[in-house]
Tab-separated table of C-alpha atoms in Angstrom:
chain	number	residue	atom	x	y	z
G	267	UNK	CA	-10.469	7.333	27.086
G	268	UNK	CA	-11.359	7.905	23.268
G	269	UNK	CA	-11.667	4.742	22.257
G	270	UNK	CA	-14.383	4.251	25.748
G	271	UNK	CA	-15.767	8.109	24.159
G	272	UNK	CA	-16.726	6.655	21.282
G	273	UNK	CA	-17.954	2.887	21.329
G	274	UNK	CA	-14.938	2.595	18.759
G	275	UNK	CA	-12.057	-0.336	18.986
G	276	UNK	CA	-8.849	0.433	17.241
G	277	UNK	CA	-8.097	-1.782	15.151
G	278	UNK	CA	-4.927	-2.420	12.005
G	279	UNK	CA	-6.001	-4.474	9.145
G	280	UNK	CA	-3.804	-4.005	6.724
G	281	UNK	CA	-0.266	-5.760	7.715
G	282	UNK	CA	2.352	-8.672	7.134
G	283	UNK	CA	0.454	-10.464	3.593
G	284	UNK	CA	-0.631	-6.570	2.665
G	285	UNK	CA	2.726	-5.678	3.199
G	286	UNK	CA	4.103	-8.630	0.748
G	287	UNK	CA	1.785	-8.079	-1.550
G	288	UNK	CA	3.409	-4.113	-2.426
G	289	UNK	CA	6.799	-5.838	-1.740
G	290	UNK	CA	6.075	-9.056	-4.141
G	291	UNK	CA	4.300	-6.022	-6.675
G	292	UNK	CA	7.338	-3.716	-6.480
G	293	UNK	CA	9.605	-5.628	-6.876
G	294	UNK	CA	8.190	-7.862	-10.368
G	295	UNK	CA	7.059	-3.256	-11.599
G	296	UNK	CA	11.039	-3.535	-11.002
G	297	UNK	CA	12.323	-6.360	-12.840
G	298	UNK	CA	10.189	-5.934	-15.538
G	299	UNK	CA	11.490	-2.514	-16.237
G	300	UNK	CA	14.995	-3.488	-16.493
G	301	UNK	CA	14.811	-5.632	-18.237
G	302	UNK	CA	12.409	-3.960	-21.943
G	303	UNK	CA	15.596	-2.055	-20.813
G	304	UNK	CA	17.774	-4.071	-23.593
G	305	UNK	CA	14.346	-5.684	-25.144
G	306	UNK	CA	12.719	-2.900	-25.542
G	307	UNK	CA	14.733	0.066	-25.589
G	308	UNK	CA	17.775	-1.539	-27.479
G	309	UNK	CA	20.536	-0.555	-24.997
G	310	UNK	CA	22.537	-4.034	-25.887
G	311	UNK	CA	24.777	-4.208	-22.039
G	312	UNK	CA	20.985	-4.212	-20.308
G	313	UNK	CA	20.949	-7.621	-21.838
G	314	UNK	CA	22.237	-10.290	-19.223
G	315	UNK	CA	19.454	-9.059	-17.066
G	316	UNK	CA	16.476	-9.199	-19.889
G	317	UNK	CA	15.929	-12.775	-19.329
G	318	UNK	CA	16.151	-12.771	-16.245
G	319	UNK	CA	13.866	-10.449	-15.502
G	320	UNK	CA	11.640	-12.066	-16.900
G	321	UNK	CA	11.207	-14.749	-15.468
G	322	UNK	CA	11.079	-12.547	-12.200
G	323	UNK	CA	8.577	-10.203	-13.100
G	324	UNK	CA	6.530	-13.224	-13.516
G	325	UNK	CA	6.432	-15.302	-11.313
G	326	UNK	CA	7.098	-12.638	-8.369
G	327	UNK	CA	3.681	-12.286	-10.064
G	328	UNK	CA	2.479	-14.995	-9.147
G	329	UNK	CA	3.131	-15.345	-5.806
G	330	UNK	CA	1.822	-11.533	-5.281
G	331	UNK	CA	-2.348	-12.008	-5.788
G	332	UNK	CA	-1.720	-14.714	-3.408
G	333	UNK	CA	-0.768	-12.701	-0.672
G	334	UNK	CA	-4.168	-11.120	-1.441
G	335	UNK	CA	-6.733	-13.446	-1.824
G	336	UNK	CA	-5.094	-14.997	1.801
G	337	UNK	CA	-5.950	-11.134	3.426
G	338	UNK	CA	-8.892	-11.145	1.601
G	339	UNK	CA	-9.598	-14.926	2.439
G	340	UNK	CA	-12.402	-15.132	0.016
G	341	UNK	CA	-11.032	-15.795	-3.277
G	342	UNK	CA	-14.239	-16.709	-4.521
G	343	UNK	CA	-16.666	-13.836	-3.553
G	344	UNK	CA	-14.132	-11.788	-3.993
G	345	UNK	CA	-13.391	-12.675	-7.447
G	346	UNK	CA	-17.434	-12.659	-7.755
G	347	UNK	CA	-17.988	-9.049	-6.023
G	348	UNK	CA	-15.226	-7.344	-8.531
G	349	UNK	CA	-17.825	-8.392	-10.893
G	350	UNK	CA	-20.674	-7.669	-9.480
G	351	UNK	CA	-20.744	-4.787	-7.572
G	352	UNK	CA	-17.583	-2.699	-10.250
G	353	UNK	CA	-17.150	-0.175	-8.905
G	354	UNK	CA	-14.843	2.462	-10.823
G	355	UNK	CA	-14.047	5.373	-8.276
G	356	UNK	CA	-11.602	2.893	-6.860
G	357	UNK	CA	-8.534	2.276	-7.788
G	358	UNK	CA	-8.589	-1.647	-6.316
G	359	UNK	CA	-11.151	-1.815	-8.852
G	360	UNK	CA	-7.702	-1.293	-11.885
G	361	UNK	CA	-5.151	-2.827	-10.038
G	362	UNK	CA	-7.856	-6.129	-9.765
G	363	UNK	CA	-8.384	-5.958	-13.514
G	364	UNK	CA	-4.251	-4.946	-13.888
G	365	UNK	CA	-3.668	-7.676	-12.131
G	366	UNK	CA	-4.767	-9.821	-14.477
G	367	UNK	CA	-3.690	-8.530	-17.388
G	368	UNK	CA	0.024	-7.547	-15.957
G	369	UNK	CA	1.224	-11.131	-15.967
G	370	UNK	CA	-0.845	-12.667	-18.897
G	371	UNK	CA	1.613	-9.480	-21.100
G	372	UNK	CA	4.793	-10.632	-18.934
G	373	UNK	CA	4.159	-14.062	-20.283
G	374	UNK	CA	3.473	-13.551	-23.689
G	375	UNK	CA	6.713	-10.895	-23.523
G	376	UNK	CA	8.548	-13.527	-22.035
G	377	UNK	CA	7.768	-16.385	-24.637
G	378	UNK	CA	9.215	-14.711	-28.146
G	379	UNK	CA	12.344	-12.947	-26.109
G	380	UNK	CA	12.846	-17.095	-25.356
G	381	UNK	CA	11.732	-18.149	-28.798
G	382	UNK	CA	14.087	-14.936	-30.414
G	383	UNK	CA	11.154	-13.408	-31.697
G	384	UNK	CA	12.977	-9.653	-31.213
G	385	UNK	CA	10.262	-8.026	-32.629
G	386	UNK	CA	7.157	-8.943	-31.471
G	387	UNK	CA	9.677	-8.901	-27.685
G	388	UNK	CA	9.852	-5.401	-28.523
G	389	UNK	CA	6.200	-5.149	-28.780
G	390	UNK	CA	5.150	-6.738	-25.964
G	391	UNK	CA	8.277	-5.133	-23.723
G	392	UNK	CA	6.436	-1.644	-24.712
G	393	UNK	CA	3.240	-2.451	-23.646
G	394	UNK	CA	4.571	-4.036	-20.978
G	395	UNK	CA	5.977	-0.666	-19.363
G	396	UNK	CA	2.829	1.405	-18.979
G	397	UNK	CA	1.040	-1.916	-17.596
G	398	UNK	CA	4.342	-2.651	-15.100
G	399	UNK	CA	4.509	1.056	-14.040
G	400	UNK	CA	0.244	1.165	-13.528
G	401	UNK	CA	-0.204	-2.776	-11.503
G	402	UNK	CA	2.628	-1.360	-8.922
G	403	UNK	CA	1.482	2.900	-8.879
G	404	UNK	CA	-1.960	1.991	-8.493
G	405	UNK	CA	-0.699	-0.174	-4.855
G	406	UNK	CA	0.511	3.805	-3.950
G	407	UNK	CA	-3.005	5.312	-4.517
G	408	UNK	CA	-4.576	2.778	-2.564
G	409	UNK	CA	-2.741	3.914	0.602
G	410	UNK	CA	-3.413	8.218	-1.034
G	411	UNK	CA	-6.564	8.278	-1.307
G	412	UNK	CA	-6.454	6.541	2.324
G	413	UNK	CA	-7.209	10.469	3.244
G	414	UNK	CA	-7.571	9.876	7.107
G	415	UNK	CA	-4.111	8.288	7.196
G	416	UNK	CA	-1.667	11.682	7.292
G	417	UNK	CA	1.099	9.083	6.944
G	418	UNK	CA	-0.609	7.509	3.312
G	419	UNK	CA	-2.583	11.225	2.339
G	420	UNK	CA	0.163	12.118	0.290
G	421	UNK	CA	0.231	13.133	-4.060
G	422	UNK	CA	4.317	11.699	-3.259
G	423	UNK	CA	2.985	7.723	-2.260
G	424	UNK	CA	2.822	6.286	-5.951
G	425	UNK	CA	6.127	7.915	-6.799
G	426	UNK	CA	8.045	6.228	-3.386
G	427	UNK	CA	6.474	2.955	-4.727
G	428	UNK	CA	7.483	2.894	-7.952
G	429	UNK	CA	10.893	4.471	-6.637
G	430	UNK	CA	10.522	1.901	-4.201
G	431	UNK	CA	9.941	-0.758	-6.852
G	432	UNK	CA	12.409	-0.234	-8.696
G	433	UNK	CA	14.916	0.195	-5.917
G	434	UNK	CA	14.095	-3.289	-5.130
G	435	UNK	CA	14.023	-4.670	-8.086
G	436	UNK	CA	17.513	-4.328	-9.559
G	437	UNK	CA	18.753	-5.495	-5.550
G	438	UNK	CA	17.472	-9.018	-6.666
G	439	UNK	CA	17.942	-8.770	-9.600
G	440	UNK	CA	21.749	-8.149	-9.262
G	441	UNK	CA	21.387	-11.756	-6.399
G	442	UNK	CA	19.665	-13.195	-9.368
G	443	UNK	CA	22.315	-12.891	-12.153
G	444	UNK	CA	25.031	-13.867	-9.564
G	445	UNK	CA	23.622	-17.203	-8.079
G	446	UNK	CA	22.540	-17.448	-11.595
G	447	UNK	CA	26.452	-17.226	-13.078
G	448	UNK	CA	28.138	-18.313	-10.048
G	449	UNK	CA	26.484	-21.430	-10.336
G	450	UNK	CA	24.052	-22.549	-13.003
G	451	UNK	CA	26.181	-21.654	-15.502
G	452	UNK	CA	28.869	-23.893	-17.806
G	453	UNK	CA	31.647	-20.924	-16.908
G	454	UNK	CA	30.489	-20.513	-13.250
G	455	UNK	CA	32.063	-16.965	-13.457
G	456	UNK	CA	29.909	-12.896	-12.389
G	457	UNK	CA	29.037	-10.597	-15.406
G	458	UNK	CA	30.996	-8.792	-14.015
G	459	UNK	CA	30.098	-5.756	-16.644
G	460	UNK	CA	26.315	-6.291	-16.122
G	461	UNK	CA	26.985	-6.777	-12.097
G	462	UNK	CA	28.523	-2.948	-11.949
G	463	UNK	CA	26.386	-1.566	-13.939
G	464	UNK	CA	23.220	-2.402	-11.986
G	465	UNK	CA	24.400	-1.910	-8.967
G	466	UNK	CA	26.015	2.109	-9.900
G	467	UNK	CA	22.006	2.145	-11.029
G	468	UNK	CA	21.321	0.806	-8.141
G	469	UNK	CA	23.171	3.707	-6.032
G	470	UNK	CA	21.330	6.700	-7.936
G	471	UNK	CA	17.832	5.177	-7.334
G	472	UNK	CA	18.300	5.264	-3.325
G	473	UNK	CA	19.360	8.288	-3.696
G	474	UNK	CA	16.915	9.740	-5.530
G	475	UNK	CA	14.876	7.421	-3.249
G	476	UNK	CA	15.831	8.976	-0.786
G	477	UNK	CA	14.890	12.575	-1.774
G	478	UNK	CA	11.524	10.782	-1.613
G	479	UNK	CA	11.323	10.629	1.855
G	480	UNK	CA	13.261	13.269	3.185
G	481	UNK	CA	10.616	14.867	1.589
G	482	UNK	CA	7.319	13.169	1.915
G	483	UNK	CA	9.243	13.040	5.741
G	484	UNK	CA	9.954	16.571	6.511
G	485	UNK	CA	6.841	17.469	5.408
G	486	UNK	CA	4.672	15.689	8.416
G	487	UNK	CA	6.948	17.318	10.763
G	488	UNK	CA	6.127	20.174	9.303
G	489	UNK	CA	2.364	19.799	8.448
G	490	UNK	CA	-0.709	19.648	10.640
G	491	UNK	CA	-1.271	17.623	13.297
G	492	UNK	CA	-1.767	14.560	12.842
G	493	UNK	CA	1.157	14.445	10.224
G	494	UNK	CA	2.660	15.907	13.013
G	495	UNK	CA	2.052	12.770	14.504
G	496	UNK	CA	3.089	10.918	12.483
G	497	UNK	CA	6.630	12.755	12.185
G	498	UNK	CA	6.941	11.532	15.591
G	499	UNK	CA	5.640	8.646	15.732
G	500	UNK	CA	8.653	7.057	12.875
G	501	UNK	CA	11.818	9.471	14.509
G	502	UNK	CA	11.382	8.456	18.167
G	503	UNK	CA	7.892	5.631	18.220
G	504	UNK	CA	6.883	2.336	18.427
G	505	UNK	CA	8.048	2.552	14.329
G	506	UNK	CA	11.619	4.315	14.549
G	507	UNK	CA	13.477	1.514	14.668
G	508	UNK	CA	12.515	-0.150	11.359
G	509	UNK	CA	12.439	3.549	9.641
G	510	UNK	CA	15.522	4.405	10.690
G	511	UNK	CA	17.808	1.401	11.459
G	512	UNK	CA	16.436	-1.277	9.367
G	513	UNK	CA	14.705	0.718	5.944
G	514	UNK	CA	16.897	3.436	6.274
G	515	UNK	CA	20.565	3.594	7.628
G	516	UNK	CA	20.315	-0.886	6.490
G	517	UNK	CA	18.463	-0.906	3.873
G	518	UNK	CA	19.276	2.141	1.556
G	519	UNK	CA	21.942	4.734	3.301
G	520	UNK	CA	24.207	1.619	4.288
G	521	UNK	CA	24.749	-0.125	0.658
G	522	UNK	CA	23.572	3.070	-1.572
G	523	UNK	CA	28.030	4.446	0.392
G	524	UNK	CA	29.389	0.488	-1.087
G	525	UNK	CA	27.354	0.548	-4.202
G	526	UNK	CA	28.934	4.305	-5.525
G	527	UNK	CA	32.536	4.580	-3.439
G	528	UNK	CA	34.725	2.664	-5.961
G	529	UNK	CA	37.012	2.138	-3.510
G	530	UNK	CA	34.556	-0.604	-1.101
G	531	UNK	CA	32.652	-1.496	-4.477
G	532	UNK	CA	33.495	-5.418	-5.276
G	533	UNK	CA	31.121	-8.097	-6.337
G	534	UNK	CA	30.923	-9.696	-2.331
G	535	UNK	CA	29.791	-6.128	-1.642
G	536	UNK	CA	28.323	-5.475	-4.065
G	537	UNK	CA	25.079	-9.086	-3.085
G	538	UNK	CA	26.012	-7.401	0.327
G	539	UNK	CA	24.189	-4.371	-0.389
G	540	UNK	CA	21.271	-6.054	-2.297
G	541	UNK	CA	20.462	-8.451	0.494
G	542	UNK	CA	20.653	-5.144	2.300
G	543	UNK	CA	17.966	-3.443	0.338
G	544	UNK	CA	16.141	-6.105	-0.687
G	545	UNK	CA	15.819	-6.515	3.735
G	546	UNK	CA	15.115	-2.792	3.152
G	547	UNK	CA	12.325	-1.989	1.518
G	548	UNK	CA	10.765	-5.151	2.167
G	549	UNK	CA	10.414	-2.921	5.777
G	550	UNK	CA	9.578	-0.235	4.473
G	551	UNK	CA	7.009	-1.397	2.747
G	552	UNK	CA	5.671	-2.965	6.462
G	553	UNK	CA	6.278	0.488	8.181
G	554	UNK	CA	4.308	2.250	4.722
G	555	UNK	CA	1.586	0.408	5.370
G	556	UNK	CA	1.357	-0.698	9.179
G	557	UNK	CA	3.075	2.599	10.485
G	558	UNK	CA	-0.380	3.870	8.548
G	559	UNK	CA	-2.657	3.082	11.170
G	560	UNK	CA	-1.063	2.644	14.143
G	561	UNK	CA	-2.211	5.847	14.812
G	562	UNK	CA	-6.464	6.143	15.825
G	563	UNK	CA	-8.249	7.977	14.343
G	564	UNK	CA	-11.181	8.859	16.365
H	94	UNK	CA	-11.728	-1.186	6.309
H	95	UNK	CA	-8.367	0.633	7.072
H	96	UNK	CA	-9.643	3.750	5.122
H	97	UNK	CA	-12.282	4.507	6.944
H	98	UNK	CA	-11.867	7.756	8.244
H	99	UNK	CA	-14.210	6.554	11.679
H	100	UNK	CA	-12.518	3.263	11.231
H	101	UNK	CA	-16.204	1.742	12.472
H	102	UNK	CA	-15.774	-1.337	9.943
H	103	UNK	CA	-14.672	-4.811	11.485
H	104	UNK	CA	-15.045	-8.259	10.924
H	105	UNK	CA	-18.052	-10.065	11.295
H	106	UNK	CA	-17.444	-12.584	13.482
H	107	UNK	CA	-19.965	-15.397	12.797
H	108	UNK	CA	-19.546	-14.157	9.096
H	109	UNK	CA	-15.631	-13.735	8.603
H	110	UNK	CA	-16.777	-10.111	6.027
H	111	UNK	CA	-16.287	-6.981	6.667
H	112	UNK	CA	-19.438	-4.609	7.716
H	113	UNK	CA	-20.627	-2.329	9.563
H	114	UNK	CA	-23.647	-0.183	11.307
H	115	UNK	CA	-26.629	-0.618	8.887
H	116	UNK	CA	-29.003	0.908	11.892
H	117	UNK	CA	-30.506	-2.893	12.398
H	118	UNK	CA	-31.950	-2.804	9.267
H	119	UNK	CA	-34.149	-5.936	9.431
H	120	UNK	CA	-35.683	-4.503	12.762
H	121	UNK	CA	-36.148	-1.435	10.539
H	122	UNK	CA	-37.696	-2.929	7.478
H	123	UNK	CA	-40.084	-4.631	10.155
H	124	UNK	CA	-40.919	-1.180	11.520
H	125	UNK	CA	-38.617	-2.205	14.911
H	126	UNK	CA	-36.440	1.011	16.004
H	127	UNK	CA	-32.129	-0.120	15.362
H	128	UNK	CA	-31.337	-2.299	18.823
H	129	UNK	CA	-29.788	0.427	20.711
H	130	UNK	CA	-31.942	3.188	20.333
H	131	UNK	CA	-34.704	0.511	22.560
H	132	UNK	CA	-32.041	-0.273	24.735
H	133	UNK	CA	-30.811	2.630	26.003
H	134	UNK	CA	-33.020	3.700	29.072
H	135	UNK	CA	-32.718	7.092	28.932
H	136	UNK	CA	-33.095	8.171	25.526
H	137	UNK	CA	-30.001	9.519	24.292
H	138	UNK	CA	-30.353	8.417	20.650
H	139	UNK	CA	-33.201	8.747	17.885
H	140	UNK	CA	-33.678	7.595	14.615
H	141	UNK	CA	-35.803	8.448	12.197
H	142	UNK	CA	-37.271	9.807	8.929
H	143	UNK	CA	-35.133	12.864	7.850
H	144	UNK	CA	-37.143	13.321	4.514
H	145	UNK	CA	-39.740	13.620	6.431
H	146	UNK	CA	-39.808	17.067	8.674
H	147	UNK	CA	-43.282	15.586	10.792
H	148	UNK	CA	-41.142	13.239	12.023
H	149	UNK	CA	-39.418	13.215	15.863
H	150	UNK	CA	-36.026	13.688	14.686
H	151	UNK	CA	-36.447	15.805	11.493
H	152	UNK	CA	-38.576	18.586	14.082
H	153	UNK	CA	-35.590	17.407	16.772
H	154	UNK	CA	-32.943	18.787	14.178
H	155	UNK	CA	-34.424	22.586	13.377
H	156	UNK	CA	-35.007	23.343	16.342
H	157	UNK	CA	-31.218	22.080	17.717
H	158	UNK	CA	-27.959	22.752	16.908
H	159	UNK	CA	-26.012	20.363	15.430
H	160	UNK	CA	-22.088	18.558	15.076
H	161	UNK	CA	-20.761	15.310	13.093
H	162	UNK	CA	-17.783	13.786	13.410
H	163	UNK	CA	-14.741	14.245	11.295
H	164	UNK	CA	-16.593	17.158	8.543
H	165	UNK	CA	-13.261	17.471	7.027
H	166	UNK	CA	-13.167	14.529	5.542
H	167	UNK	CA	-16.541	15.284	3.588
H	168	UNK	CA	-18.091	12.146	4.351
H	169	UNK	CA	-20.992	13.963	4.684
H	170	UNK	CA	-22.465	11.333	7.966
H	171	UNK	CA	-25.350	11.535	9.309
H	172	UNK	CA	-24.812	10.405	11.920
H	173	UNK	CA	-25.983	14.179	14.484
H	174	UNK	CA	-25.014	15.199	18.439
H	175	UNK	CA	-26.460	17.541	19.882
H	176	UNK	CA	-23.928	19.620	22.966
H	177	UNK	CA	-21.092	17.809	21.272
H	178	UNK	CA	-17.814	19.647	22.271
H	179	UNK	CA	-15.953	18.120	19.081
H	180	UNK	CA	-12.949	21.057	20.227
H	181	UNK	CA	-12.598	20.025	23.557
H	182	UNK	CA	-12.603	15.600	21.618
H	183	UNK	CA	-10.024	16.748	19.492
H	184	UNK	CA	-7.430	17.676	22.537
H	185	UNK	CA	-8.094	15.498	23.923
H	186	UNK	CA	-7.077	12.926	21.654
H	187	UNK	CA	-3.991	14.828	20.787
H	188	UNK	CA	-2.810	14.609	24.663
H	189	UNK	CA	-3.123	10.647	24.524
H	190	UNK	CA	-1.681	10.363	21.610
H	191	UNK	CA	1.432	12.170	21.847
């Protein structure tokens, strides 16, 4: 009815491509940060994660902008317009520059790491940390600045994105480390120490993530009328199976219990928990991106 | 597109780029009114220059109370409505959604 009143048709423009774009930049930033723990901050127990991390960060950050360009549909035009209509009020402008600078830094950082030049690796690792945080953090700002959408318009959004980025980055890294050790090394044996260290880190990051989600959702369900509509949508509406079931129960709570309970924790269950998290965060991106647009604005 | 509080941006079906109403700029530059203004048989829409105090629209704005949509968004819209019951529409929207 309301659509007829204004003759404006409700449309959802950001769908899977944008969700995937956020997902890939998130995992890239997360794995980069983990890789710098050993090579930037000298925490030697994370050393086995260093090289895997930088390769993951680089590959994921080359896939991510492809999603973005597919969404825009005009790759040449979008690059051209970026410079001709340079807009410093837009987080998308900063994002576009970061998307150019960050992968270059990843490649340089990885090059020195594989060459064994530890001093330069450290320098580019430390330069990369703010780049990794901002290249993913800006996507949170893009949504947070969408002030008409109650689900997006929260100062928590960049934090939510960064923590979920680290969560998904660690989970994917555990899986890749396991596959690499199991199938592509001479010993064919998984490095238990690093996997257990990463798994407990994953568990505590999920706790933090769940706390942020709780802050966000509880505020939404008490706040103004549109925020309450959003809370209703994700608890009882169209998005509830994805939000409650896939994202939070299977994607966060079950893996958290597995990796933080010594009785349940072994290499096999850690692999299952990590796979659940990797899928769960993908749906988290979708729930936020798509769910933010479900309610008509007018 | 996703950020527009009015959801009025769309992908042009032929040019495949994102557009919104530009008051028929191509017509206005030739001295014609926007197509919607010209097409309306009951004259419900009016278009003009608010900077010119002698224009019909400026005179109307000076004598009639007007409202805009979603003033709280701070977008300073220049589409003004006479006799619009914003509250009624807002409540109706809430009933429709839930």
